[in-house]
Amino acid sequence: MKTRLTELLNIEYPIIQGGMAWVADFHLAAAVSNAGGLGIIGSGGADADWVRNQVKSCRELTDKPFGVNVMLMNPHAPEIADVLAEEKVAVITTGAGSPERYLKKWQEAGIKIIPVVASVGLAKRMEKLGADAVVAEGTESGGHIGELTTMTLVPQVVDALSIPVVAAGGIADGRGIAAAFMLGAEGVQCGTCFIPCEETNIHQNYKDLVIKASDIDTKVTGRSTGHPVRTIRNQLTKLYLKMEAEGATLDELEQLSLGSLRKAVLDGDKDMGSFMAGQISGLLKEQVTVKERIVSMMDQAEALLGGKK
Ligand code: TUI
């Protein structure tokens, strides 16, 4: 399946791995790139040294292109932006904001830039400023989310832009890929489907929670703070939503969720961890290797879209 995205990124399959904070380290990114997709190191709230080390480690595991996601709410984002320009990583994806202030520097370093957007407005601004493609991410996604669904966002972004559009949110098998292509996307970004993979370097409880989740097992917290985040429901989401309903302050809510992603990924704390995952968790029933996941998704997509290549 050749598209403008596979050509742009020099990859075999039109699949970008989501830059999941704490979850997507160089092990996962290298595995995805080695399997023919585009692996992404999720820099989340990490500092610039961590990112530099991850990039170097990833280069030891793969000769294929890979990228780094910059979470723009991270206070270390300016230093990370510099490190990525110095290291001349192949691709940068961004999330949770507008990367406007960094684009020139990254372009001068020859880096392909793919902002993740949740609205047509930001998508258009990114194209105007020279982005190479955009990821249009629907609210089905895990983690920090926008308002629109993948089904509504993707075709509207496709119609508004000339550069390639990558669909994200709710895609975890070949049917999802085929559907995204029908909406005009030229690639997909998938995060949740890589959580229960062998190569994902996280606590086993996190993988098991995604595998055991049903269709209705994710919740969105933080709507009242303006930073909605989708996670697997547990004691933390219950408490958070109760406090939000009772009008808790930003400070109180921050206290509750402080370090909760770490608790999920490192400690496997099923009750108080923040297990970011998308609505498609209910579709994922087994732990497989990254290669198996990608090949089965692509086989199914190619069959649905009418034959190979
Ligand atoms: O960024 C994501 N997903 C994320 S980031 C993250 S780390 C985090 N941890 C704790 C709390 C909050 C975040 C976990 N998941 N996806 C891409 C995405 N970007 N979704 C929504 C947006 C977005 C939202 C508003 C992008 C831009 C925006 O407005 C910018 C503007 O200036 O218009």
JSON list of C-alpha atoms in Angstrom, two decimals, residues 142-291:
[
{"chain": "A", "resi": 142, "resn": "GLY", "atom": "CA", "xyz": [-6.46, 7.45, 24.63]},
{"chain": "A", "resi": 143, "resn": "GLY", "atom": "CA", "xyz": [-4.73, 10.19, 26.57]},
{"chain": "A", "resi": 144, "resn": "HIS", "atom": "CA", "xyz": [-5.27, 13.89, 25.90]},
{"chain": "A", "resi": 145, "resn": "ILE", "atom": "CA", "xyz": [-8.17, 14.25, 23.48]},
{"chain": "A", "resi": 146, "resn": "GLY", "atom": "CA", "xyz": [-10.15, 16.74, 21.43]},
{"chain": "A", "resi": 147, "resn": "GLU", "atom": "CA", "xyz": [-13.92, 16.93, 20.87]},
{"chain": "A", "resi": 148, "resn": "LEU", "atom": "CA", "xyz": [-14.52, 15.55, 17.38]},
{"chain": "A", "resi": 149, "resn": "THR", "atom": "CA", "xyz": [-14.77, 11.91, 16.42]},
{"chain": "A", "resi": 150, "resn": "THR", "atom": "CA", "xyz": [-12.42, 10.33, 13.90]},
{"chain": "A", "resi": 151, "resn": "MET", "atom": "CA", "xyz": [-15.37, 9.80, 11.54]},
{"chain": "A", "resi": 152, "resn": "THR", "atom": "CA", "xyz": [-16.19, 13.52, 11.50]},
{"chain": "A", "resi": 153, "resn": "LEU", "atom": "CA", "xyz": [-12.71, 15.03, 11.84]},
{"chain": "A", "resi": 154, "resn": "VAL", "atom": "CA", "xyz": [-10.80, 13.10, 9.18]},
{"chain": "A", "resi": 155, "resn": "PRO", "atom": "CA", "xyz": [-12.89, 13.92, 6.08]},
{"chain": "A", "resi": 156, "resn": "GLN", "atom": "CA", "xyz": [-13.16, 17.58, 7.09]},
{"chain": "A", "resi": 157, "resn": "VAL", "atom": "CA", "xyz": [-9.38, 17.84, 7.48]},
{"chain": "A", "resi": 158, "resn": "VAL", "atom": "CA", "xyz": [-8.86, 15.93, 4.21]},
{"chain": "A", "resi": 159, "resn": "ASP", "atom": "CA", "xyz": [-11.08, 18.43, 2.37]},
{"chain": "A", "resi": 160, "resn": "ALA", "atom": "CA", "xyz": [-9.34, 21.43, 3.90]},
{"chain": "A", "resi": 161, "resn": "LEU", "atom": "CA", "xyz": [-5.72, 20.36, 3.23]},
{"chain": "A", "resi": 162, "resn": "SER", "atom": "CA", "xyz": [-3.52, 19.32, 0.32]},
{"chain": "A", "resi": 163, "resn": "ILE", "atom": "CA", "xyz": [-0.82, 17.55, 2.37]},
{"chain": "A", "resi": 164, "resn": "PRO", "atom": "CA", "xyz": [-1.34, 13.91, 3.45]},
{"chain": "A", "resi": 165, "resn": "VAL", "atom": "CA", "xyz": [-3.71, 13.30, 6.36]},
{"chain": "A", "resi": 166, "resn": "VAL", "atom": "CA", "xyz": [-3.18, 10.45, 8.81]},
{"chain": "A", "resi": 167, "resn": "ALA", "atom": "CA", "xyz": [-6.24, 9.22, 10.73]},
{"chain": "A", "resi": 168, "resn": "ALA", "atom": "CA", "xyz": [-6.04, 8.40, 14.44]},
{"chain": "A", "resi": 169, "resn": "GLY", "atom": "CA", "xyz": [-8.48, 7.41, 17.14]},
{"chain": "A", "resi": 170, "resn": "GLY", "atom": "CA", "xyz": [-10.28, 4.08, 17.30]},
{"chain": "A", "resi": 171, "resn": "ILE", "atom": "CA", "xyz": [-8.12, 2.21, 14.79]},
{"chain": "A", "resi": 172, "resn": "ALA", "atom": "CA", "xyz": [-6.76, -1.18, 15.84]},
{"chain": "A", "resi": 173, "resn": "ASP", "atom": "CA", "xyz": [-7.36, -3.57, 12.94]},
{"chain": "A", "resi": 174, "resn": "GLY", "atom": "CA", "xyz": [-7.55, -3.74, 9.16]},
{"chain": "A", "resi": 175, "resn": "ARG", "atom": "CA", "xyz": [-11.18, -2.64, 9.13]},
{"chain": "A", "resi": 176, "resn": "GLY", "atom": "CA", "xyz": [-10.20, 0.56, 10.86]},
{"chain": "A", "resi": 177, "resn": "ILE", "atom": "CA", "xyz": [-7.42, 1.19, 8.37]},
{"chain": "A", "resi": 178, "resn": "ALA", "atom": "CA", "xyz": [-9.72, 0.52, 5.42]},
{"chain": "A", "resi": 179, "resn": "ALA", "atom": "CA", "xyz": [-12.35, 2.84, 6.89]},
{"chain": "A", "resi": 180, "resn": "ALA", "atom": "CA", "xyz": [-9.76, 5.57, 7.42]},
{"chain": "A", "resi": 181, "resn": "PHE", "atom": "CA", "xyz": [-8.70, 5.27, 3.78]},
{"chain": "A", "resi": 182, "resn": "MET", "atom": "CA", "xyz": [-12.33, 5.56, 2.69]},
{"chain": "A", "resi": 183, "resn": "LEU", "atom": "CA", "xyz": [-12.43, 8.87, 4.59]},
{"chain": "A", "resi": 184, "resn": "GLY", "atom": "CA", "xyz": [-9.49, 10.10, 2.53]},
{"chain": "A", "resi": 185, "resn": "ALA", "atom": "CA", "xyz": [-6.64, 9.38, 4.95]},
{"chain": "A", "resi": 186, "resn": "GLU", "atom": "CA", "xyz": [-3.33, 8.17, 3.50]},
{"chain": "A", "resi": 187, "resn": "GLY", "atom": "CA", "xyz": [-2.16, 6.53, 6.69]},
{"chain": "A", "resi": 188, "resn": "VAL", "atom": "CA", "xyz": [-3.14, 5.75, 10.25]},
{"chain": "A", "resi": 189, "resn": "GLN", "atom": "CA", "xyz": [-1.67, 6.45, 13.64]},
{"chain": "A", "resi": 190, "resn": "CYS", "atom": "CA", "xyz": [-2.35, 3.73, 16.20]},
{"chain": "A", "resi": 191, "resn": "GLY", "atom": "CA", "xyz": [-1.45, 3.79, 19.87]},
{"chain": "A", "resi": 192, "resn": "THR", "atom": "CA", "xyz": [-3.70, 1.56, 21.93]},
{"chain": "A", "resi": 193, "resn": "CYS", "atom": "CA", "xyz": [-3.15, -1.51, 19.73]},
{"chain": "A", "resi": 194, "resn": "PHE", "atom": "CA", "xyz": [0.56, -1.41, 20.58]},
{"chain": "A", "resi": 195, "resn": "ILE", "atom": "CA", "xyz": [0.03, -1.35, 24.36]},
{"chain": "A", "resi": 196, "resn": "PRO", "atom": "CA", "xyz": [-0.55, -5.11, 24.66]},
{"chain": "A", "resi": 197, "resn": "CYS", "atom": "CA", "xyz": [2.51, -6.01, 22.57]},
{"chain": "A", "resi": 198, "resn": "GLU", "atom": "CA", "xyz": [5.48, -8.08, 23.69]},
{"chain": "A", "resi": 199, "resn": "GLU", "atom": "CA", "xyz": [7.98, -5.31, 22.99]},
{"chain": "A", "resi": 200, "resn": "THR", "atom": "CA", "xyz": [6.14, -2.63, 24.96]},
{"chain": "A", "resi": 201, "resn": "ASN", "atom": "CA", "xyz": [8.26, -1.93, 28.01]},
{"chain": "A", "resi": 202, "resn": "ILE", "atom": "CA", "xyz": [5.53, -1.36, 30.62]},
{"chain": "A", "resi": 203, "resn": "HIS", "atom": "CA", "xyz": [4.05, -3.18, 33.63]},
{"chain": "A", "resi": 204, "resn": "GLN", "atom": "CA", "xyz": [2.14, -6.32, 32.62]},
{"chain": "A", "resi": 205, "resn": "ASN", "atom": "CA", "xyz": [-0.93, -5.04, 34.52]},
{"chain": "A", "resi": 206, "resn": "TYR", "atom": "CA", "xyz": [-1.26, -2.22, 31.96]},
{"chain": "A", "resi": 207, "resn": "LYS", "atom": "CA", "xyz": [-1.27, -4.67, 29.04]},
{"chain": "A", "resi": 208, "resn": "ASP", "atom": "CA", "xyz": [-3.73, -6.95, 30.86]},
{"chain": "A", "resi": 209, "resn": "LEU", "atom": "CA", "xyz": [-6.10, -4.06, 31.61]},
{"chain": "A", "resi": 210, "resn": "VAL", "atom": "CA", "xyz": [-6.29, -3.18, 27.91]},
{"chain": "A", "resi": 211, "resn": "ILE", "atom": "CA", "xyz": [-6.83, -6.84, 26.96]},
{"chain": "A", "resi": 212, "resn": "LYS", "atom": "CA", "xyz": [-9.59, -7.24, 29.56]},
{"chain": "A", "resi": 213, "resn": "ALA", "atom": "CA", "xyz": [-11.30, -3.91, 28.80]},
{"chain": "A", "resi": 214, "resn": "SER", "atom": "CA", "xyz": [-14.73, -3.90, 27.19]},
{"chain": "A", "resi": 215, "resn": "ASP", "atom": "CA", "xyz": [-16.19, -1.27, 24.87]},
{"chain": "A", "resi": 216, "resn": "ILE", "atom": "CA", "xyz": [-17.39, 0.92, 27.76]},
{"chain": "A", "resi": 217, "resn": "ASP", "atom": "CA", "xyz": [-14.36, 0.65, 30.00]},
{"chain": "A", "resi": 218, "resn": "THR", "atom": "CA", "xyz": [-12.71, 4.01, 29.24]},
{"chain": "A", "resi": 219, "resn": "LYS", "atom": "CA", "xyz": [-13.61, 7.27, 30.93]},
{"chain": "A", "resi": 220, "resn": "VAL", "atom": "CA", "xyz": [-12.72, 10.89, 30.21]},
{"chain": "A", "resi": 221, "resn": "THR", "atom": "CA", "xyz": [-11.53, 12.90, 33.19]},
{"chain": "A", "resi": 222, "resn": "GLY", "atom": "CA", "xyz": [-10.45, 16.55, 33.21]},
{"chain": "A", "resi": 223, "resn": "ARG", "atom": "CA", "xyz": [-13.20, 18.03, 31.07]},
{"chain": "A", "resi": 224, "resn": "SER", "atom": "CA", "xyz": [-13.68, 20.71, 33.74]},
{"chain": "A", "resi": 225, "resn": "THR", "atom": "CA", "xyz": [-9.99, 21.67, 33.62]},
{"chain": "A", "resi": 226, "resn": "GLY", "atom": "CA", "xyz": [-9.84, 21.99, 29.83]},
{"chain": "A", "resi": 227, "resn": "HIS", "atom": "CA", "xyz": [-7.47, 19.02, 29.59]},
{"chain": "A", "resi": 228, "resn": "PRO", "atom": "CA", "xyz": [-9.64, 15.99, 28.94]},
{"chain": "A", "resi": 229, "resn": "VAL", "atom": "CA", "xyz": [-7.81, 12.67, 29.21]},
{"chain": "A", "resi": 230, "resn": "ARG", "atom": "CA", "xyz": [-9.16, 9.22, 28.34]},
{"chain": "A", "resi": 231, "resn": "THR", "atom": "CA", "xyz": [-8.05, 6.32, 30.51]},
{"chain": "A", "resi": 232, "resn": "ILE", "atom": "CA", "xyz": [-9.26, 2.86, 31.54]},
{"chain": "A", "resi": 233, "resn": "ARG", "atom": "CA", "xyz": [-11.81, 3.29, 34.29]},
{"chain": "A", "resi": 234, "resn": "ASN", "atom": "CA", "xyz": [-10.71, 2.45, 37.81]},
{"chain": "A", "resi": 235, "resn": "GLN", "atom": "CA", "xyz": [-10.76, 3.89, 41.30]},
{"chain": "A", "resi": 236, "resn": "LEU", "atom": "CA", "xyz": [-8.77, 6.93, 40.16]},
{"chain": "A", "resi": 237, "resn": "THR", "atom": "CA", "xyz": [-11.21, 7.86, 37.39]},
{"chain": "A", "resi": 238, "resn": "LYS", "atom": "CA", "xyz": [-14.16, 7.32, 39.75]},
{"chain": "A", "resi": 239, "resn": "LEU", "atom": "CA", "xyz": [-12.66, 9.56, 42.42]},
{"chain": "A", "resi": 240, "resn": "TYR", "atom": "CA", "xyz": [-11.53, 12.17, 39.88]},
{"chain": "A", "resi": 241, "resn": "LEU", "atom": "CA", "xyz": [-14.97, 12.38, 38.25]},
{"chain": "A", "resi": 242, "resn": "LYS", "atom": "CA", "xyz": [-16.67, 12.61, 41.65]},
{"chain": "A", "resi": 243, "resn": "MET", "atom": "CA", "xyz": [-14.37, 15.44, 42.70]},
{"chain": "A", "resi": 244, "resn": "GLU", "atom": "CA", "xyz": [-14.89, 17.21, 39.36]},
{"chain": "A", "resi": 245, "resn": "ALA", "atom": "CA", "xyz": [-18.68, 16.95, 39.78]},
{"chain": "A", "resi": 246, "resn": "GLU", "atom": "CA", "xyz": [-18.34, 18.42, 43.26]},
{"chain": "A", "resi": 247, "resn": "GLY", "atom": "CA", "xyz": [-16.41, 21.39, 41.90]},
{"chain": "A", "resi": 248, "resn": "ALA", "atom": "CA", "xyz": [-12.90, 20.51, 43.10]},
{"chain": "A", "resi": 249, "resn": "THR", "atom": "CA", "xyz": [-10.19, 23.07, 42.34]},
{"chain": "A", "resi": 250, "resn": "LEU", "atom": "CA", "xyz": [-7.47, 22.56, 39.75]},
{"chain": "A", "resi": 251, "resn": "ASP", "atom": "CA", "xyz": [-4.98, 22.15, 42.59]},
{"chain": "A", "resi": 252, "resn": "GLU", "atom": "CA", "xyz": [-7.00, 19.41, 44.28]},
{"chain": "A", "resi": 253, "resn": "LEU", "atom": "CA", "xyz": [-7.39, 17.54, 41.00]},
{"chain": "A", "resi": 254, "resn": "GLU", "atom": "CA", "xyz": [-3.70, 17.88, 40.24]},
{"chain": "A", "resi": 255, "resn": "GLN", "atom": "CA", "xyz": [-2.84, 16.49, 43.67]},
{"chain": "A", "resi": 256, "resn": "LEU", "atom": "CA", "xyz": [-5.04, 13.47, 42.98]},
{"chain": "A", "resi": 257, "resn": "SER", "atom": "CA", "xyz": [-3.52, 12.66, 39.60]},
{"chain": "A", "resi": 258, "resn": "LEU", "atom": "CA", "xyz": [0.09, 13.62, 40.34]},
{"chain": "A", "resi": 259, "resn": "GLY", "atom": "CA", "xyz": [2.42, 10.84, 39.19]},
{"chain": "A", "resi": 260, "resn": "SER", "atom": "CA", "xyz": [-0.50, 8.62, 38.17]},
{"chain": "A", "resi": 261, "resn": "LEU", "atom": "CA", "xyz": [0.90, 7.75, 34.72]},
{"chain": "A", "resi": 262, "resn": "ARG", "atom": "CA", "xyz": [4.09, 6.61, 36.39]},
{"chain": "A", "resi": 263, "resn": "LYS", "atom": "CA", "xyz": [1.99, 4.53, 38.81]},
{"chain": "A", "resi": 264, "resn": "ALA", "atom": "CA", "xyz": [0.33, 2.84, 35.84]},
{"chain": "A", "resi": 265, "resn": "VAL", "atom": "CA", "xyz": [3.39, 2.20, 33.69]},
{"chain": "A", "resi": 266, "resn": "LEU", "atom": "CA", "xyz": [6.03, 1.40, 36.30]},
{"chain": "A", "resi": 267, "resn": "ASP", "atom": "CA", "xyz": [4.08, 0.11, 39.31]},
{"chain": "A", "resi": 268, "resn": "GLY", "atom": "CA", "xyz": [1.07, -1.39, 37.54]},
{"chain": "A", "resi": 269, "resn": "ASP", "atom": "CA", "xyz": [-1.13, 0.22, 40.23]},
{"chain": "A", "resi": 270, "resn": "LYS", "atom": "CA", "xyz": [-4.55, -0.91, 38.96]},
{"chain": "A", "resi": 271, "resn": "ASP", "atom": "CA", "xyz": [-6.46, 1.33, 41.38]},
{"chain": "A", "resi": 272, "resn": "MET", "atom": "CA", "xyz": [-4.63, 4.65, 41.28]},
{"chain": "A", "resi": 273, "resn": "GLY", "atom": "CA", "xyz": [-2.68, 4.47, 38.01]},
{"chain": "A", "resi": 274, "resn": "SER", "atom": "CA", "xyz": [-3.68, 6.50, 34.95]},
{"chain": "A", "resi": 275, "resn": "PHE", "atom": "CA", "xyz": [-3.95, 3.84, 32.25]},
{"chain": "A", "resi": 276, "resn": "MET", "atom": "CA", "xyz": [-4.30, 5.94, 29.11]},
{"chain": "A", "resi": 277, "resn": "ALA", "atom": "CA", "xyz": [-5.98, 3.92, 26.37]},
{"chain": "A", "resi": 278, "resn": "GLY", "atom": "CA", "xyz": [-8.51, 4.48, 23.60]},
{"chain": "A", "resi": 279, "resn": "GLN", "atom": "CA", "xyz": [-12.10, 3.35, 23.12]},
{"chain": "A", "resi": 280, "resn": "ILE", "atom": "CA", "xyz": [-10.89, 0.56, 20.83]},
{"chain": "A", "resi": 281, "resn": "SER", "atom": "CA", "xyz": [-9.36, -1.27, 23.83]},
{"chain": "A", "resi": 282, "resn": "GLY", "atom": "CA", "xyz": [-12.37, -3.61, 23.81]},
{"chain": "A", "resi": 283, "resn": "LEU", "atom": "CA", "xyz": [-11.29, -4.97, 20.42]},
{"chain": "A", "resi": 284, "resn": "LEU", "atom": "CA", "xyz": [-7.85, -6.07, 21.63]},
{"chain": "A", "resi": 285, "resn": "LYS", "atom": "CA", "xyz": [-7.99, -9.58, 22.98]},
{"chain": "A", "resi": 286, "resn": "GLU", "atom": "CA", "xyz": [-4.45, -10.89, 22.97]},
{"chain": "A", "resi": 287, "resn": "GLN", "atom": "CA", "xyz": [-0.83, -9.99, 23.47]},
{"chain": "A", "resi": 288, "resn": "VAL", "atom": "CA", "xyz": [1.19, -10.38, 20.28]},
{"chain": "A", "resi": 289, "resn": "THR", "atom": "CA", "xyz": [4.44, -9.11, 18.84]},
{"chain": "A", "resi": 290, "resn": "VAL", "atom": "CA", "xyz": [4.52, -5.75, 17.08]},
{"chain": "A", "resi": 291, "resn": "LYS", "atom": "CA", "xyz": [5.29, -7.52, 13.80]}
]
